[in-house]
Tab-separated table of C-alpha atoms in Angstrom:
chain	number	residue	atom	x	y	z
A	1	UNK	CA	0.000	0.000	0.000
A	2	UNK	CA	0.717	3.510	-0.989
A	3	UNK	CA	0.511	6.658	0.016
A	4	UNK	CA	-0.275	9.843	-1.375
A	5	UNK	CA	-0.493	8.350	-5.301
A	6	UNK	CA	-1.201	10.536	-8.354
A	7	UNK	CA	-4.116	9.303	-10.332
A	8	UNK	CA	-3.354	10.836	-13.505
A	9	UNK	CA	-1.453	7.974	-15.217
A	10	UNK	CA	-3.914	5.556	-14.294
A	11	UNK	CA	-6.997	7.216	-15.952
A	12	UNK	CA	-7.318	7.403	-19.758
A	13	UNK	CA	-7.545	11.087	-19.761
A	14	UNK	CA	-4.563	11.648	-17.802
A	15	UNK	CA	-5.769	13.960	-15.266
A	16	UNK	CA	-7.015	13.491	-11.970
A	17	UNK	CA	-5.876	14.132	-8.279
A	18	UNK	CA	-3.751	12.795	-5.143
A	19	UNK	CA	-5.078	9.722	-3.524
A	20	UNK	CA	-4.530	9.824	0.454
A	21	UNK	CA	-4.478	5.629	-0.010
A	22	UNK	CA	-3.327	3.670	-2.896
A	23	UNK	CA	-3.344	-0.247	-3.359
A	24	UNK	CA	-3.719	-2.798	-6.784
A	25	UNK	CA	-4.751	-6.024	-5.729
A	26	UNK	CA	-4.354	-9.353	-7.708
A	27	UNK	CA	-6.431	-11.691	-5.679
A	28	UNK	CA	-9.296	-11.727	-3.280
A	29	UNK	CA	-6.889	-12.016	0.057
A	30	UNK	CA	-5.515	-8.760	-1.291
A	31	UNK	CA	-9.394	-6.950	-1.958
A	32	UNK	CA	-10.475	-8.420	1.766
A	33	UNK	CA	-7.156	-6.487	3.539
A	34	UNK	CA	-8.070	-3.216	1.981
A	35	UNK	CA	-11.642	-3.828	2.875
A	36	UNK	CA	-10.342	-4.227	6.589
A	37	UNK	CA	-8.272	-1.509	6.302
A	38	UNK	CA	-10.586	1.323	5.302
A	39	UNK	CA	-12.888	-0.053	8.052
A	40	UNK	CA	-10.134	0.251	10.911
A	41	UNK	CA	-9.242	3.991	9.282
A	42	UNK	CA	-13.148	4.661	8.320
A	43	UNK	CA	-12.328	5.549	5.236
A	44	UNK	CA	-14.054	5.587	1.911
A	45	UNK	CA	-12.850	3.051	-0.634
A	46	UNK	CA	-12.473	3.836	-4.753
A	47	UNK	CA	-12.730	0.989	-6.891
A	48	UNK	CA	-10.895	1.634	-9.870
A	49	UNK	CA	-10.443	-0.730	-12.990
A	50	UNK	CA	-8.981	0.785	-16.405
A	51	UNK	CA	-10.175	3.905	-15.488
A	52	UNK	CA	-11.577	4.593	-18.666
A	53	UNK	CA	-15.153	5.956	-17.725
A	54	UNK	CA	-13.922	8.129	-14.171
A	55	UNK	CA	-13.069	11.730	-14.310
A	56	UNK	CA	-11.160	12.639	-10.941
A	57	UNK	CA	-11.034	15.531	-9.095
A	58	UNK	CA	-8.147	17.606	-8.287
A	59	UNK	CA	-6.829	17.558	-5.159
A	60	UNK	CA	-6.316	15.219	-2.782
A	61	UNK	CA	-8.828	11.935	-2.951
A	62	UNK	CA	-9.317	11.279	1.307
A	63	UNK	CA	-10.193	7.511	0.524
A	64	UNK	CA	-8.322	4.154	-0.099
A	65	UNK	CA	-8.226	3.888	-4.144
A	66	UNK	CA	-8.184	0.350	-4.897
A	67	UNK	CA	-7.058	-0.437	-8.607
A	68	UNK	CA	-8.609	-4.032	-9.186
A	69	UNK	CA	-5.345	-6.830	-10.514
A	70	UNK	CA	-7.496	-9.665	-10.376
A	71	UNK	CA	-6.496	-11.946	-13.765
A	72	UNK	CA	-6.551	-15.132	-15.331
A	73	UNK	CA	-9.093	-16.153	-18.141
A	74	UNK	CA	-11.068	-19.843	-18.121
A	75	UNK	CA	-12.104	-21.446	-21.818
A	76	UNK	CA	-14.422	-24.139	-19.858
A	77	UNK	CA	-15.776	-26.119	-23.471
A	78	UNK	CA	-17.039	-29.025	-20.919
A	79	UNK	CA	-19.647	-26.723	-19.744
A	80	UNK	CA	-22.628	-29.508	-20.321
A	81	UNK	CA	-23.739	-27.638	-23.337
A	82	UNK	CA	-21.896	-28.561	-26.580
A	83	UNK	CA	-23.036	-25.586	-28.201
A	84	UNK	CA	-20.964	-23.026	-26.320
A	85	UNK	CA	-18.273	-22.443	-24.229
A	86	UNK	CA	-18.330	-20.844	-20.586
A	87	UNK	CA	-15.544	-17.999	-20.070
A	88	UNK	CA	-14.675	-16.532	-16.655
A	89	UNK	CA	-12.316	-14.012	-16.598
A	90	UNK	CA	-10.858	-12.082	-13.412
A	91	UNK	CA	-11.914	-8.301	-13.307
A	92	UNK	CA	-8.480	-7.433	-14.023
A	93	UNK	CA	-8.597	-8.310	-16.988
A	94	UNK	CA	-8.427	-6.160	-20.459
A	95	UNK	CA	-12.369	-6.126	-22.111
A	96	UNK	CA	-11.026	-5.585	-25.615
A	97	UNK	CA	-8.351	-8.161	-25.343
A	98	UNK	CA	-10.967	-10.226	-23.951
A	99	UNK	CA	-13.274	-9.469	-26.501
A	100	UNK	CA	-9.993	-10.158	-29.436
A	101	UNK	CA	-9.247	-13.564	-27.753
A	102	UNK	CA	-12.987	-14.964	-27.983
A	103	UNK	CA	-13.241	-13.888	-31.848
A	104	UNK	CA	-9.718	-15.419	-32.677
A	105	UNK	CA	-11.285	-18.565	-31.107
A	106	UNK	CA	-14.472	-18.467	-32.914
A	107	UNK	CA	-16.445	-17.919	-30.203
A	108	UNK	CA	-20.037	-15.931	-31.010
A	109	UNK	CA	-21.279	-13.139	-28.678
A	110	UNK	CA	-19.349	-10.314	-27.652
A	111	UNK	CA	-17.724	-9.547	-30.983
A	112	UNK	CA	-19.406	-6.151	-31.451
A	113	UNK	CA	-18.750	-4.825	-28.156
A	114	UNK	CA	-14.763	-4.789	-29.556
A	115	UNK	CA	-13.104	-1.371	-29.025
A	116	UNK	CA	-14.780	-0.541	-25.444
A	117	UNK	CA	-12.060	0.197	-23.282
A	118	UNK	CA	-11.893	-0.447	-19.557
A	119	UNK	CA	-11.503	-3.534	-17.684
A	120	UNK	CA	-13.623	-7.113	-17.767
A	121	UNK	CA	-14.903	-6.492	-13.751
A	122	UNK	CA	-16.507	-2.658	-14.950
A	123	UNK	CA	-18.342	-4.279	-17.814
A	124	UNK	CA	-21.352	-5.539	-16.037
A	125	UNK	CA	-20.978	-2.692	-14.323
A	126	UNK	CA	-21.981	-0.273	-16.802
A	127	UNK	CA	-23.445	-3.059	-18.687
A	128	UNK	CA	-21.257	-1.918	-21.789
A	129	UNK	CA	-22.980	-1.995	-25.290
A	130	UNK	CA	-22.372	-1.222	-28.651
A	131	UNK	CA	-23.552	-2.048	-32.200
A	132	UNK	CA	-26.815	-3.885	-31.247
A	133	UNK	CA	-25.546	-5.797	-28.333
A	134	UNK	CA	-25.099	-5.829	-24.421
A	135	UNK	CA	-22.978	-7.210	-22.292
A	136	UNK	CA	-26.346	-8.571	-20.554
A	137	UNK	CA	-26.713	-10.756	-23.544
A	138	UNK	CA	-23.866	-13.402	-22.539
A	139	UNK	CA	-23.483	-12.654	-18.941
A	140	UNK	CA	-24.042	-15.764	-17.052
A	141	UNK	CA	-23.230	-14.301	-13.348
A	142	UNK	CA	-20.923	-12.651	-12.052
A	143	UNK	CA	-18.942	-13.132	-8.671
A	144	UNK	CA	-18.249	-10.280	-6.265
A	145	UNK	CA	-16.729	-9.464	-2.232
A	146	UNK	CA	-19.244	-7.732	-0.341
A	147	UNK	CA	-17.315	-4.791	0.755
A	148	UNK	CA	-19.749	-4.470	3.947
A	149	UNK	CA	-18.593	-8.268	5.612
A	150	UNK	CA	-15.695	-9.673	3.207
A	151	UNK	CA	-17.965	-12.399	2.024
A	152	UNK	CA	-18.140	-13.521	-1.923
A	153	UNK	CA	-21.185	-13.409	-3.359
A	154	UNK	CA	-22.256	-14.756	-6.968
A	155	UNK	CA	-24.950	-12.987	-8.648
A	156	UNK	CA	-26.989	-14.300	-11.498
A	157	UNK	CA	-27.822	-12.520	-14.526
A	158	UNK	CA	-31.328	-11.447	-13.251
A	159	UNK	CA	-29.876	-10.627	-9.880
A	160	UNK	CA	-27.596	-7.602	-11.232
A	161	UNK	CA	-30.779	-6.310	-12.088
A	162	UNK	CA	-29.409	-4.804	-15.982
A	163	UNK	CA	-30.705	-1.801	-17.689
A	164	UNK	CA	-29.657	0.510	-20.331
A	165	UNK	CA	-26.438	1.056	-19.300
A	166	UNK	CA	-27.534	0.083	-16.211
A	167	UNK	CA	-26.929	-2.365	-13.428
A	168	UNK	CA	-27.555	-3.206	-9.563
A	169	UNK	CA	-23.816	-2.196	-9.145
A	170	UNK	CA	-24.681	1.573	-9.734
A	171	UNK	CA	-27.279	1.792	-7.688
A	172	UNK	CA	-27.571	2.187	-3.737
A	173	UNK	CA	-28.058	-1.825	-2.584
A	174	UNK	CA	-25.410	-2.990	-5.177
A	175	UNK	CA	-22.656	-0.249	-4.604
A	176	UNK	CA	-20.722	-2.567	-1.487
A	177	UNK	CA	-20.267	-5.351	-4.525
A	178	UNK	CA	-16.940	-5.559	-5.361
A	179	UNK	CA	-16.773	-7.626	-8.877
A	180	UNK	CA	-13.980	-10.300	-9.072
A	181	UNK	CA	-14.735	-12.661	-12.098
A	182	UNK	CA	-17.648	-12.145	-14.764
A	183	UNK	CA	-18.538	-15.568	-16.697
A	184	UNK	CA	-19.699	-15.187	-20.145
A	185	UNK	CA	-21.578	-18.068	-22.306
A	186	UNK	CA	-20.244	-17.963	-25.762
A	187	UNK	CA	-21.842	-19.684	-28.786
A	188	UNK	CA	-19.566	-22.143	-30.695
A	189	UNK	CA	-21.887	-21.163	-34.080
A	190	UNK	CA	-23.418	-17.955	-34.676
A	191	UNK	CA	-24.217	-14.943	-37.380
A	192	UNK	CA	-22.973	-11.539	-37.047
A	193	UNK	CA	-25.527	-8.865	-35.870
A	194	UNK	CA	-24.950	-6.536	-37.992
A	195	UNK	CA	-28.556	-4.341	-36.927
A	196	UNK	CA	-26.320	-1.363	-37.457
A	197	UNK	CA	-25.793	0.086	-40.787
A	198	UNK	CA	-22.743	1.315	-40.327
A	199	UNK	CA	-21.481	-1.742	-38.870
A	200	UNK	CA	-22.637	-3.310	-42.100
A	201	UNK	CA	-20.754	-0.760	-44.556
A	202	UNK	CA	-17.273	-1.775	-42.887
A	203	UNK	CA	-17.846	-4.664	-41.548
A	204	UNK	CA	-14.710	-6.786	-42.071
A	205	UNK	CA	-15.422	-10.434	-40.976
A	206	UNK	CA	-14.929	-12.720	-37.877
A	207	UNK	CA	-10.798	-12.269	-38.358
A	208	UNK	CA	-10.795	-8.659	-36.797
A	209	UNK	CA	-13.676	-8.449	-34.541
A	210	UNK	CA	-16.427	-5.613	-35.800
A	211	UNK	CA	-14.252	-2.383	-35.255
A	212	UNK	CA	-14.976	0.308	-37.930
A	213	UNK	CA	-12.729	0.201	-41.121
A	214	UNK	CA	-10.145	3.505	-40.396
A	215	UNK	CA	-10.646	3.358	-36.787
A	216	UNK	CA	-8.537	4.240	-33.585
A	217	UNK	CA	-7.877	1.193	-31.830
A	218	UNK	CA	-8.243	1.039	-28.127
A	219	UNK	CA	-5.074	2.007	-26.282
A	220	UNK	CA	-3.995	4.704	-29.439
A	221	UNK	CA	-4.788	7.406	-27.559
A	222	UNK	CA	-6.573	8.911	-24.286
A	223	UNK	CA	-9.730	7.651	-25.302
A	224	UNK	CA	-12.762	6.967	-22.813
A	225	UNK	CA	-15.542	4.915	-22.616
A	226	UNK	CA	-18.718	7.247	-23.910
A	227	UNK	CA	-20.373	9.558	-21.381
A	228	UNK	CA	-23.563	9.861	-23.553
A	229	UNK	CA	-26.788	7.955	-23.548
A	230	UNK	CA	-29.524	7.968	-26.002
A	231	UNK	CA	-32.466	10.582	-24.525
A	232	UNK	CA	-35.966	9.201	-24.562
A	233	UNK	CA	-38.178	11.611	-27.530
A	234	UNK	CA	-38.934	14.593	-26.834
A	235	UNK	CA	-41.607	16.925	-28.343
A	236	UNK	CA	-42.413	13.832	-30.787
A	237	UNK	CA	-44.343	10.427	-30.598
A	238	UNK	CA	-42.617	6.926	-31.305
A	239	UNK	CA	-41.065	4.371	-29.309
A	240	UNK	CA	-37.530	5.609	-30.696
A	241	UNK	CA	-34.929	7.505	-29.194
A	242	UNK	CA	-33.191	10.697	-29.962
A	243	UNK	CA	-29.563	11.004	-29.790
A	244	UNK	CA	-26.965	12.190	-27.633
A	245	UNK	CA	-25.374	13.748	-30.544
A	246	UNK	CA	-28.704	15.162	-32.327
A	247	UNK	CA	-29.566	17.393	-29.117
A	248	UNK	CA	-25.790	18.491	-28.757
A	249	UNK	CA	-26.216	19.687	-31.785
A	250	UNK	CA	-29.368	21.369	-30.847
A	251	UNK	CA	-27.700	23.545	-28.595
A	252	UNK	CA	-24.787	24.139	-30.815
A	253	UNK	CA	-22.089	22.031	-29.108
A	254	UNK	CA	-21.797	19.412	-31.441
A	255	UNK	CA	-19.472	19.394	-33.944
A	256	UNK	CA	-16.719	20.397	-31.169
A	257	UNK	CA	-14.265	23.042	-33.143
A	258	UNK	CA	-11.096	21.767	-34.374
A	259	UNK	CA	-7.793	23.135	-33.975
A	260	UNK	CA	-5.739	24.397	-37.418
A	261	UNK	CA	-4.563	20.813	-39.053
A	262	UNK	CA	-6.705	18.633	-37.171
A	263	UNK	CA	-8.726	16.018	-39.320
A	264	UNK	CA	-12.248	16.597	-39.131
């Protein structure tokens, strides 16, 4: 454990304060220590993965931050259904990687969430989507430590309680779960979902996951995971949604202005 620990490196955006308590842990004897430890001090304590989707304040952060190390991936095929395998992977682990390993092996399911950046343990989470698909779509439970008495816990799909990026974790009952693996069923045979037309223009095949033809890959620069969500209609009838992006532009913020040289 660490003291006094700039964020700014470990945030995608490179900015953020001075946490009072720093720690990455890499198994659950590790998560269960901090636990006890910001008990004994009464302390707050962060939970941070890839921190991709966090903006932190300046300043100094008067809690233990807790950068979640928790790895290894399972490729259980013996699963008792022969059409698909179970993975479990520790939170620590990279999504997109993840996500890259599962297409390489020709497994069906997550492929259009590819290019989401952040950590396996904050995808349930947010329950992370893209292209069509949620993560709540091949989530088969997750397993967390209940930061409240140090006990693991393993919640089923229906029990993280998933909405539009939405899940029991943000919400007031779910915030002491601490997630340590996520299991994902994978289909062994599938088609691609390609409900997106965009995703159909540049759609490249099963070799390189479903990431836009020309775009940045994840890690290229200080990207984040987005901070928009489509808005419900307003001042029209219809069951579909307007977007983040239309009402930005609304109110004149959208495109942002680029500096001289900068590719539109």
């Amino acid at each position: 454990m660490r003291e006094h620990v700039s964020l700014k490196k470990l945030t995608t955006l490179k900015i953020g304060g001075i946490a009072r308590y720093f720690v990455s842990v890499g198994s659950i004897e590790d998560l269960r220590e901090a636990v006890l430890f910001v008990r004994k001090k009464k302390l707050p304590l962060v939970v941070l993965g890839g921190g991709s989707n966090v903006l932190v304040t300046d300043g100094e952060i008067d809690a233990l931050v807790v950068k979640i190390e928790i790895k290894d991936v399972l490729w259980r095929a013996n699963n008792g259904r022969a059409d698909s395998v179970l993975v479990i992977s520790g939170a620590g682990e990279n999504w997109d990687a993840l996500v890259a390993s599962a297409v390489k092996k020709r497994l069906w399911g997550i492929e259009n969430l590819s290019g989401i950046p952040g950590t396996v343990g904050a995808a349930p989470v947010q329950n992370i989507g893209a292209y069509g698909a949620e993560l709540k779509d091949t989530l088969e439970w997750v397993e967390v430590l209940d930061a409240k008495n140090g006990k693991l816990r393993t919640l089923s799909n229906k029990e993280c309680g998933f909405g539009y990026r939405d899940s029991v974790f943000k919400r007031p009952g779910g915030k002491r779960f601490i997630v340590i693996r996520v299991a994902l069923r994978l289909k062994r045979r599938g088609v691609p979902n390609l409900e997106y037309k965009d995703l159909k223009s540049y759609f490249y095949g099963a070799t390189d996951s479903f990431f836009p033809k020309g775009g940045t890959r994840v890690g290229e620069g200080g990207e984040s995971s987005s901070f928009l969500k489509a808005c419900p209609p307003i001042g029209r009838r219809g069951d579909g949604k307007s977007s983040s992006r239309r009402i930005s532009k609304s109110l004149g913020l959208w495109p942002l202005p680029l500096e001289k040289g900068e590719n539109p």
